[in-house]
Amino acid sequence: MLPGLNYTKRCRKFRLLDKVFINIDDKKNRHIFSENGIKNIKMMITCIKIVFLSKFYNYPVSRVIYEINIDKKLKRFLKIENEVPSEAQVYEYLSRYSPNQYNNISNSFFKLFLKLNKNRKSDWIVDATPVACDINILKKYVSPEHLEKLDLDMGFSTTKGYYIGFKVTLVLEKDSLCPISVIIHSGAKNDSKIFDEVLEELSRRRLLKKRQVILFDKGYYSMENYINAINKYNVVAVIFPRIYFTIEKLDARMSTSLDIFYDENTLEENKELFLELTTILYEKLENWKKLKPIRGLIEDFFKVCKDAFGLGEFHAYTQSSMRRNIYLCILLSTLVIQQGFDTKTKLQQLAEGRIDLEPIKSRKSKKSKENNKTNENQQVGEKTDEQTTLLTKKEVQSELDLFT
């Protein structure tokens, strides 16, 4: 049995969720929905709030709708004026729009937080995580033909083993902890093959800037990826090297592309840029172990998405529903993290369910209190003994003076 939600203003979770809903209800942000083809914006915001509430408390959507119908305060909190939509209506309305529209909506919300840090040049972090589709509940054999009908693929990861689902690749900004791009692949493609697709997507959206430093995991390792990032995109891709890697081997293969010789006016400028990018790359690769804590931030981000909001496994059966749930889950995680969870310890606390961000109060046991009292009594006793000894010495001295 699940307990009731019991909305109160004093509850810290509801206060945090209220800050998330403010970003969605804001009139300035409503144009995001209209620009991406959403017709009934009020209905869309209501459905998103219901889905966010279910993910935030890990309740089914049907139970959340039941609680809203019972509790009038909860209904006012969600700003639902008319009748509460049923579970079928929520899913039917959300399914009207394609996953690309939800991707564009989430990217537009990400830009709102990235604008705050547009003057600062921050490093980017790239990593991927598997997301399973909870389709094989009875642990039966699923044939490839049946998976092909559902447009799903089988994948493998070191953490999940063999699973049916997707691979989510995330580009995260280091300072703001805000996603820049979310790319979803069916199955589990090799990271080294996804490398060019990630940079191509960032270039298509005009997000890449010259001399941008991007941190990648060892799974993206390839000598060609180092060279293509500099020649094709003019960025520094710091891919954590493997054991057999040496900078001498990379330097022997590093060369400029022939395209820079087509224009003589920009030849010297391109040469200087190539030398500058290679020196930055070599400096970063020499000290790549110091960058491990920075790359660990994206792992903490994924931990929040999975442990707090259920990104690891969705009870869905189609590719469109899976993609929609992934985009909404990452959007909810981002909106929550932007409310002040901007450090590694705070991200870990959020993943564990602690949103108060207050230090744990140390409770003293009865034995420690008794020991403290005995120590105080001993100190008081020592002081009284010293006072009595001083008095006796003064009395003896006075008697000697009288005798003399």
Short mmCIF file of C-alpha atoms in Angstrom, two decimals:
data_model
loop_
_atom_site.label_atom_id
_atom_site.label_comp_id
_atom_site.label_asym_id
_atom_site.label_seq_id
_atom_site.Cartn_x
_atom_site.Cartn_y
_atom_site.Cartn_z
CA MET A 1 0.00 0.00 0.00
CA LEU A 2 1.28 3.41 -0.98
CA PRO A 3 0.75 6.26 1.49
CA GLY A 4 -1.19 9.34 0.46
CA LEU A 5 0.58 12.40 -0.86
CA ASN A 6 -1.02 14.74 1.76
CA TYR A 7 -0.01 18.12 0.35
CA THR A 8 1.25 20.68 2.89
CA LYS A 9 3.21 23.87 2.39
CA ARG A 10 5.70 22.84 5.07
CA CYS A 11 6.79 19.74 3.15
CA ARG A 12 10.22 20.39 1.60
CA LYS A 13 9.54 18.11 -1.35
CA PHE A 14 6.42 20.03 -2.33
CA ARG A 15 8.29 23.32 -1.94
CA LEU A 16 11.02 22.06 -4.25
CA LEU A 17 8.43 20.79 -6.73
CA ASP A 18 6.71 24.19 -6.60
CA LYS A 19 9.94 25.82 -7.83
CA VAL A 20 10.04 23.34 -10.71
CA PHE A 21 6.44 24.11 -11.67
CA ILE A 22 7.15 27.86 -11.61
CA ASN A 23 9.56 27.41 -14.54
CA ILE A 24 6.88 25.56 -16.51
CA ASP A 25 3.99 27.92 -15.62
CA ASP A 26 5.96 31.08 -16.35
CA LYS A 27 4.34 33.15 -19.10
CA LYS A 28 7.75 33.95 -20.57
CA ASN A 29 8.43 30.22 -21.04
CA ARG A 30 5.05 29.32 -22.54
CA HIS A 31 6.27 30.34 -25.99
CA ILE A 32 8.51 27.24 -25.87
CA PHE A 33 5.43 25.03 -26.23
CA SER A 34 3.83 27.12 -28.97
CA GLU A 35 7.06 27.26 -30.99
CA ASN A 36 7.24 23.44 -30.99
CA GLY A 37 3.73 22.88 -32.31
CA ILE A 38 1.80 22.37 -29.04
CA LYS A 39 -1.80 23.54 -29.56
CA ASN A 40 -3.51 23.13 -26.17
CA ILE A 41 -0.72 24.49 -23.96
CA LYS A 42 -2.80 24.38 -20.77
CA MET A 43 -3.53 20.68 -21.22
CA MET A 44 0.13 19.96 -22.01
CA ILE A 45 1.33 21.71 -18.83
CA THR A 46 -1.23 19.80 -16.75
CA CYS A 47 -0.13 16.45 -18.20
CA ILE A 48 3.56 17.27 -17.66
CA LYS A 49 2.86 18.24 -14.04
CA ILE A 50 1.06 14.94 -13.40
CA VAL A 51 3.95 12.97 -14.96
CA PHE A 52 6.53 14.98 -12.96
CA LEU A 53 4.59 14.36 -9.74
CA SER A 54 4.53 10.61 -10.44
CA LYS A 55 8.29 10.54 -11.15
CA PHE A 56 9.10 12.78 -8.19
CA TYR A 57 7.34 10.49 -5.67
CA ASN A 58 7.76 7.25 -7.67
CA TYR A 59 3.97 6.75 -7.85
CA PRO A 60 1.98 5.41 -10.81
CA VAL A 61 0.13 8.04 -12.83
CA SER A 62 -3.19 6.41 -11.93
CA ARG A 63 -2.47 6.80 -8.19
CA VAL A 64 -1.40 10.43 -8.64
CA ILE A 65 -4.69 11.23 -10.44
CA TYR A 66 -6.61 9.49 -7.64
CA GLU A 67 -4.82 11.61 -5.01
CA ILE A 68 -5.53 14.83 -6.95
CA ASN A 69 -9.25 14.03 -7.08
CA ILE A 70 -9.33 13.41 -3.32
CA ASP A 71 -7.20 16.34 -2.12
CA LYS A 72 -8.42 19.82 -3.12
CA LYS A 73 -5.19 21.41 -1.87
CA LEU A 74 -3.17 19.22 -4.22
CA LYS A 75 -5.47 20.18 -7.09
CA ARG A 76 -4.91 23.88 -6.31
CA PHE A 77 -1.18 23.26 -6.06
CA LEU A 78 -1.18 21.90 -9.63
CA LYS A 79 -3.43 24.83 -10.75
CA ILE A 80 -6.04 22.53 -12.29
CA GLU A 81 -9.24 24.55 -12.65
CA ASN A 82 -11.46 22.11 -14.54
CA GLU A 83 -11.82 18.35 -14.19
CA VAL A 84 -8.71 16.27 -13.62
CA PRO A 85 -7.84 14.30 -16.77
CA SER A 86 -7.93 10.53 -16.51
CA GLU A 87 -4.92 8.27 -17.00
CA ALA A 88 -6.02 7.39 -20.53
CA GLN A 89 -6.45 11.06 -21.41
CA VAL A 90 -2.97 11.94 -20.11
CA TYR A 91 -1.25 9.21 -22.12
CA GLU A 92 -3.37 9.86 -25.20
CA TYR A 93 -2.60 13.56 -25.21
CA LEU A 94 1.14 13.08 -24.64
CA SER A 95 1.29 10.52 -27.46
CA ARG A 96 -0.06 13.08 -29.98
CA TYR A 97 3.36 14.66 -30.26
CA SER A 98 6.56 13.08 -31.54
CA PRO A 99 9.70 12.45 -29.44
CA ASN A 100 11.55 15.10 -31.48
CA GLN A 101 9.10 17.72 -30.22
CA TYR A 102 9.80 16.72 -26.62
CA ASN A 103 13.52 16.89 -27.41
CA ASN A 104 13.14 20.41 -28.75
CA ILE A 105 11.06 21.45 -25.72
CA SER A 106 13.67 20.15 -23.28
CA ASN A 107 16.51 21.79 -25.27
CA SER A 108 14.67 25.12 -25.12
CA PHE A 109 14.41 24.86 -21.33
CA PHE A 110 18.10 23.96 -21.14
CA LYS A 111 18.97 27.16 -23.01
CA LEU A 112 17.30 29.24 -20.31
CA PHE A 113 19.85 28.01 -17.76
CA LEU A 114 22.78 28.07 -20.18
CA LYS A 115 22.20 31.77 -20.91
CA LEU A 116 23.23 32.58 -17.35
CA ASN A 117 26.73 31.25 -18.07
CA LYS A 118 27.17 32.41 -21.67
CA ASN A 119 30.03 34.79 -20.75
CA ARG A 120 32.01 32.03 -19.02
CA LYS A 121 33.79 29.40 -21.07
CA SER A 122 33.21 26.11 -19.31
CA ASP A 123 34.31 22.60 -20.18
CA TRP A 124 31.79 20.07 -21.49
CA ILE A 125 31.47 16.45 -20.37
CA VAL A 126 30.13 13.59 -22.51
CA ASP A 127 29.02 10.18 -21.27
CA ALA A 128 26.38 7.53 -21.99
CA THR A 129 24.16 5.29 -19.86
CA PRO A 130 21.88 2.33 -20.68
CA VAL A 131 18.12 2.64 -20.19
CA ALA A 132 16.16 -0.61 -20.14
CA CYS A 133 12.64 -1.12 -21.43
CA ASP A 134 10.60 -3.12 -18.89
CA ILE A 135 8.99 -5.26 -21.58
CA ASN A 136 10.23 -8.69 -20.55
CA ILE A 137 8.47 -8.89 -17.16
CA LEU A 138 7.98 -12.68 -17.18
CA LYS A 139 11.61 -13.29 -18.25
CA LYS A 140 10.53 -15.08 -21.42
CA TYR A 141 12.49 -15.36 -24.65
CA VAL A 142 11.85 -12.41 -26.96
CA SER A 143 12.48 -13.22 -30.60
CA PRO A 144 14.31 -10.77 -32.91
CA GLU A 145 11.22 -10.66 -35.14
CA HIS A 146 9.06 -9.45 -32.24
CA LEU A 147 11.66 -6.82 -31.32
CA GLU A 148 11.76 -5.64 -34.92
CA LYS A 149 7.98 -5.13 -34.90
CA LEU A 150 8.30 -2.97 -31.78
CA ASP A 151 11.30 -1.14 -33.28
CA LEU A 152 13.49 -2.16 -30.31
CA ASP A 153 16.99 -3.64 -30.11
CA MET A 154 18.94 -5.79 -27.71
CA GLY A 155 21.94 -4.17 -26.02
CA PHE A 156 24.72 -5.07 -23.62
CA SER A 157 26.40 -3.07 -20.86
CA THR A 158 28.79 -3.94 -18.06
CA THR A 159 26.28 -2.79 -15.42
CA LYS A 160 23.02 -4.26 -16.79
CA GLY A 161 24.32 -7.13 -18.92
CA TYR A 162 21.97 -7.96 -21.83
CA TYR A 163 18.93 -5.71 -21.91
CA ILE A 164 16.23 -4.45 -24.27
CA GLY A 165 16.29 -0.68 -24.51
CA PHE A 166 18.31 2.37 -25.45
CA LYS A 167 21.57 4.14 -24.89
CA VAL A 168 21.34 7.78 -23.77
CA THR A 169 24.31 10.04 -24.56
CA LEU A 170 24.41 13.30 -22.63
CA VAL A 171 26.53 16.43 -23.12
CA LEU A 172 26.76 18.31 -19.81
CA GLU A 173 28.23 21.71 -18.97
CA LYS A 174 30.64 21.54 -16.05
CA ASP A 175 29.80 24.80 -14.23
CA SER A 176 26.00 24.97 -14.51
CA LEU A 177 25.43 21.17 -14.54
CA CYS A 178 22.91 21.74 -17.31
CA PRO A 179 22.58 19.39 -20.32
CA ILE A 180 23.47 20.80 -23.70
CA SER A 181 22.34 17.90 -25.86
CA VAL A 182 20.58 14.54 -25.38
CA ILE A 183 21.06 11.83 -28.01
CA ILE A 184 19.24 8.48 -27.86
CA HIS A 185 20.29 5.34 -29.73
CA SER A 186 18.38 2.09 -29.90
CA GLY A 187 20.35 -0.85 -28.49
CA ALA A 188 23.94 -0.22 -27.44
CA LYS A 189 26.21 1.26 -30.10
CA ASN A 190 29.93 1.45 -29.53
CA ASP A 191 30.95 4.80 -28.03
CA SER A 192 33.80 5.34 -30.49
CA LYS A 193 31.30 5.19 -33.38
CA ILE A 194 28.95 7.65 -31.67
CA PHE A 195 31.77 10.22 -31.25
CA ASP A 196 31.40 11.84 -34.67
CA GLU A 197 27.60 11.85 -34.39
CA VAL A 198 27.74 13.72 -31.07
CA LEU A 199 29.96 16.48 -32.45
CA GLU A 200 27.92 16.64 -35.65
CA GLU A 201 24.73 17.21 -33.64
CA LEU A 202 26.38 19.99 -31.63
CA SER A 203 27.70 21.57 -34.81
CA ARG A 204 24.29 21.37 -36.49
CA ARG A 205 22.72 23.26 -33.59
CA ARG A 206 25.57 25.84 -33.74
CA LEU A 207 26.66 25.16 -30.19
CA LEU A 208 30.30 24.32 -30.87
CA LYS A 209 32.81 27.12 -30.48
CA LYS A 210 36.46 27.20 -31.43
CA ARG A 211 38.88 25.98 -28.75
CA GLN A 212 36.05 24.32 -26.80
CA VAL A 213 37.33 21.58 -24.45
CA ILE A 214 35.17 18.44 -24.29
CA LEU A 215 35.90 15.54 -21.91
CA PHE A 216 35.17 11.98 -23.07
CA ASP A 217 35.38 8.58 -21.41
CA LYS A 218 37.79 5.81 -22.43
CA GLY A 219 35.01 4.18 -24.47
CA TYR A 220 35.36 6.94 -27.09
CA TYR A 221 39.10 6.32 -27.47
CA SER A 222 40.48 6.36 -31.01
CA MET A 223 43.46 8.11 -32.61
CA GLU A 224 41.23 9.31 -35.45
CA ASN A 225 38.79 10.93 -33.02
CA TYR A 226 41.56 13.14 -31.58
CA ILE A 227 42.54 14.30 -35.09
CA ASN A 228 39.00 14.75 -36.48
CA ALA A 229 37.93 16.88 -33.51
CA ILE A 230 40.72 19.38 -34.27
CA ASN A 231 40.61 19.37 -38.08
CA LYS A 232 36.86 19.07 -38.66
CA TYR A 233 35.30 20.87 -35.68
CA ASN A 234 38.18 23.03 -34.29
CA VAL A 235 37.62 21.74 -30.74
CA VAL A 236 39.77 19.85 -28.23
CA ALA A 237 38.40 16.37 -27.50
CA VAL A 238 40.13 15.12 -24.34
CA ILE A 239 39.43 11.40 -24.59
CA PHE A 240 40.83 9.55 -21.60
CA PRO A 241 43.58 7.33 -23.05
CA ARG A 242 44.07 3.59 -22.71
CA ILE A 243 47.16 1.80 -21.38
CA TYR A 244 49.03 1.53 -24.66
CA PHE A 245 48.57 5.23 -25.52
CA THR A 246 51.51 7.63 -25.74
CA ILE A 247 51.62 11.26 -26.83
CA GLU A 248 54.52 10.42 -29.17
CA LYS A 249 52.28 8.03 -31.12
CA LEU A 250 49.56 10.65 -31.40
CA ASP A 251 52.01 13.36 -32.41
CA ALA A 252 53.37 11.13 -35.18
CA ARG A 253 49.88 10.76 -36.68
CA MET A 254 48.67 14.31 -36.04
CA SER A 255 48.50 16.38 -39.24
CA THR A 256 46.39 19.17 -40.68
CA SER A 257 43.73 18.55 -43.30
CA LEU A 258 44.34 19.56 -46.91
CA ASP A 259 41.32 21.87 -46.86
CA ILE A 260 43.30 24.65 -45.16
CA PHE A 261 45.47 25.10 -48.31
CA TYR A 262 42.49 26.06 -50.49
CA ASP A 263 42.39 29.63 -49.21
CA GLU A 264 45.73 31.42 -48.93
CA ASN A 265 44.24 34.31 -46.98
CA THR A 266 43.33 32.10 -44.01
CA LEU A 267 46.24 29.66 -44.30
CA GLU A 268 48.42 31.19 -41.57
CA GLU A 269 45.46 31.66 -39.26
CA ASN A 270 44.44 28.01 -39.63
CA LYS A 271 47.99 26.85 -38.99
CA GLU A 272 48.21 28.87 -35.78
CA LEU A 273 44.83 27.51 -34.65
CA PHE A 274 45.96 23.94 -35.35
CA LEU A 275 49.15 24.40 -33.30
CA GLU A 276 47.21 26.03 -30.47
CA LEU A 277 44.64 23.20 -30.31
CA THR A 278 47.30 20.48 -30.36
CA THR A 279 49.26 22.10 -27.52
CA ILE A 280 46.08 22.35 -25.42
CA LEU A 281 45.29 18.69 -26.18
CA TYR A 282 48.78 17.46 -25.22
CA GLU A 283 48.72 19.45 -21.96
CA LYS A 284 45.32 17.99 -21.03
CA LEU A 285 46.35 14.43 -21.91
CA GLU A 286 49.51 14.65 -19.79
CA ASN A 287 47.36 15.49 -16.74
CA TRP A 288 44.22 13.53 -17.66
CA LYS A 289 44.03 11.82 -14.24
CA LYS A 290 43.42 15.19 -12.59
CA LEU A 291 40.30 15.58 -14.77
CA LYS A 292 38.65 12.45 -13.37
CA PRO A 293 36.72 14.28 -10.60
CA ILE A 294 35.32 16.70 -13.21
CA ARG A 295 34.13 13.84 -15.42
CA GLY A 296 32.61 12.23 -12.34
CA LEU A 297 29.99 15.01 -12.22
CA ILE A 298 28.09 13.49 -15.15
CA GLU A 299 28.01 10.14 -13.34
CA ASP A 300 26.43 11.88 -10.35
CA PHE A 301 23.93 13.51 -12.74
CA PHE A 302 22.96 10.08 -14.10
CA LYS A 303 22.72 8.77 -10.55
CA VAL A 304 20.16 11.47 -9.72
CA CYS A 305 18.19 10.64 -12.88
CA LYS A 306 18.15 6.92 -12.08
CA ASP A 307 17.85 6.74 -8.29
CA ALA A 308 15.62 9.76 -7.72
CA PHE A 309 13.47 9.87 -10.87
CA GLY A 310 13.58 6.33 -12.30
CA LEU A 311 15.58 6.73 -15.51
CA GLY A 312 17.13 3.24 -15.27
CA GLU A 313 14.03 1.33 -16.35
CA PHE A 314 10.67 2.39 -17.76
CA HIS A 315 7.50 0.33 -17.93
CA ALA A 316 6.97 1.10 -21.63
CA TYR A 317 6.59 -0.98 -24.79
CA THR A 318 7.18 1.26 -27.80
CA GLN A 319 10.09 3.34 -28.99
CA SER A 320 8.14 6.62 -29.00
CA SER A 321 6.91 6.17 -25.40
CA MET A 322 10.42 5.27 -24.23
CA ARG A 323 11.97 8.31 -25.88
CA ARG A 324 9.25 10.58 -24.49
CA ASN A 325 9.83 9.27 -20.95
CA ILE A 326 13.61 9.73 -21.26
CA TYR A 327 13.32 13.36 -22.36
CA LEU A 328 10.79 14.20 -19.61
CA CYS A 329 12.88 12.45 -16.95
CA ILE A 330 16.05 14.35 -17.90
CA LEU A 331 14.07 17.62 -18.05
CA LEU A 332 12.71 17.03 -14.52
CA SER A 333 16.17 16.15 -13.21
CA THR A 334 17.62 19.33 -14.73
CA LEU A 335 14.88 21.58 -13.32
CA VAL A 336 15.44 20.12 -9.85
CA ILE A 337 19.25 20.31 -9.99
CA GLN A 338 19.09 23.97 -11.05
CA GLN A 339 17.40 24.83 -7.74
CA GLY A 340 20.73 24.79 -5.89
CA PHE A 341 22.10 21.24 -6.23
CA ASP A 342 25.28 22.44 -7.89
CA THR A 343 28.02 20.43 -6.16
CA LYS A 344 29.06 16.80 -6.01
CA THR A 345 27.91 16.28 -2.42
CA LYS A 346 24.54 17.92 -3.07
CA LEU A 347 23.98 15.71 -6.13
CA GLN A 348 24.71 12.62 -4.06
CA GLN A 349 22.33 13.83 -1.34
CA LEU A 350 19.62 14.41 -3.95
CA ALA A 351 20.12 10.89 -5.35
CA GLU A 352 19.71 9.50 -1.83
CA GLY A 353 16.47 11.43 -1.29
CA ARG A 354 17.86 14.16 1.00
CA ILE A 355 16.65 17.50 -0.31
CA ASP A 356 17.06 19.53 2.87
CA LEU A 357 20.82 19.97 2.29
CA GLU A 358 21.35 20.30 6.04
CA PRO A 359 24.18 18.53 7.88
CA ILE A 360 23.26 15.46 9.91
CA LYS A 361 22.82 16.31 13.56
CA SER A 362 25.12 14.29 15.78
CA ARG A 363 23.11 12.59 18.52
CA LYS A 364 25.04 12.14 21.76
CA SER A 365 24.42 8.93 23.65
CA LYS A 366 23.62 8.77 27.37
CA LYS A 367 27.08 7.42 28.16
CA SER A 368 28.80 10.38 26.52
CA LYS A 369 26.57 12.80 28.48
CA GLU A 370 27.39 11.03 31.77
CA ASN A 371 31.12 11.12 30.94
CA ASN A 372 30.90 14.85 30.24
CA LYS A 373 29.19 15.42 33.61
CA THR A 374 31.84 13.38 35.48
CA ASN A 375 34.61 15.33 33.74
CA GLU A 376 32.98 18.62 34.77
CA ASN A 377 32.65 17.44 38.38
CA GLN A 378 36.28 16.37 38.42
CA GLN A 379 37.38 19.77 37.14
CA VAL A 380 35.28 21.51 39.83
CA GLY A 381 36.77 19.21 42.50
CA GLU A 382 40.32 19.98 41.38
CA LYS A 383 39.64 23.71 41.60
CA THR A 384 38.24 23.43 45.16
CA ASP A 385 41.27 21.41 46.27
CA GLU A 386 43.60 24.08 44.92
CA GLN A 387 41.66 26.78 46.78
CA THR A 388 41.81 24.86 50.10
CA THR A 389 45.57 24.30 49.79
CA LEU A 390 46.10 28.01 49.20
CA LEU A 391 44.03 28.86 52.29
CA THR A 392 45.98 26.49 54.52
CA LYS A 393 49.29 27.97 53.33
CA LYS A 394 48.07 31.50 54.14
CA GLU A 395 46.96 30.43 57.66
CA VAL A 396 50.33 28.80 58.40
CA GLN A 397 52.18 31.92 57.23
CA SER A 398 50.06 34.15 59.49
CA GLU A 399 50.72 31.93 62.54
CA LEU A 400 54.50 32.06 61.89
CA ASP A 401 54.38 35.85 61.74
CA LEU A 402 52.59 36.02 65.09
CA PHE A 403 55.13 33.61 66.71
CA THR A 404 58.03 35.72 65.52
#
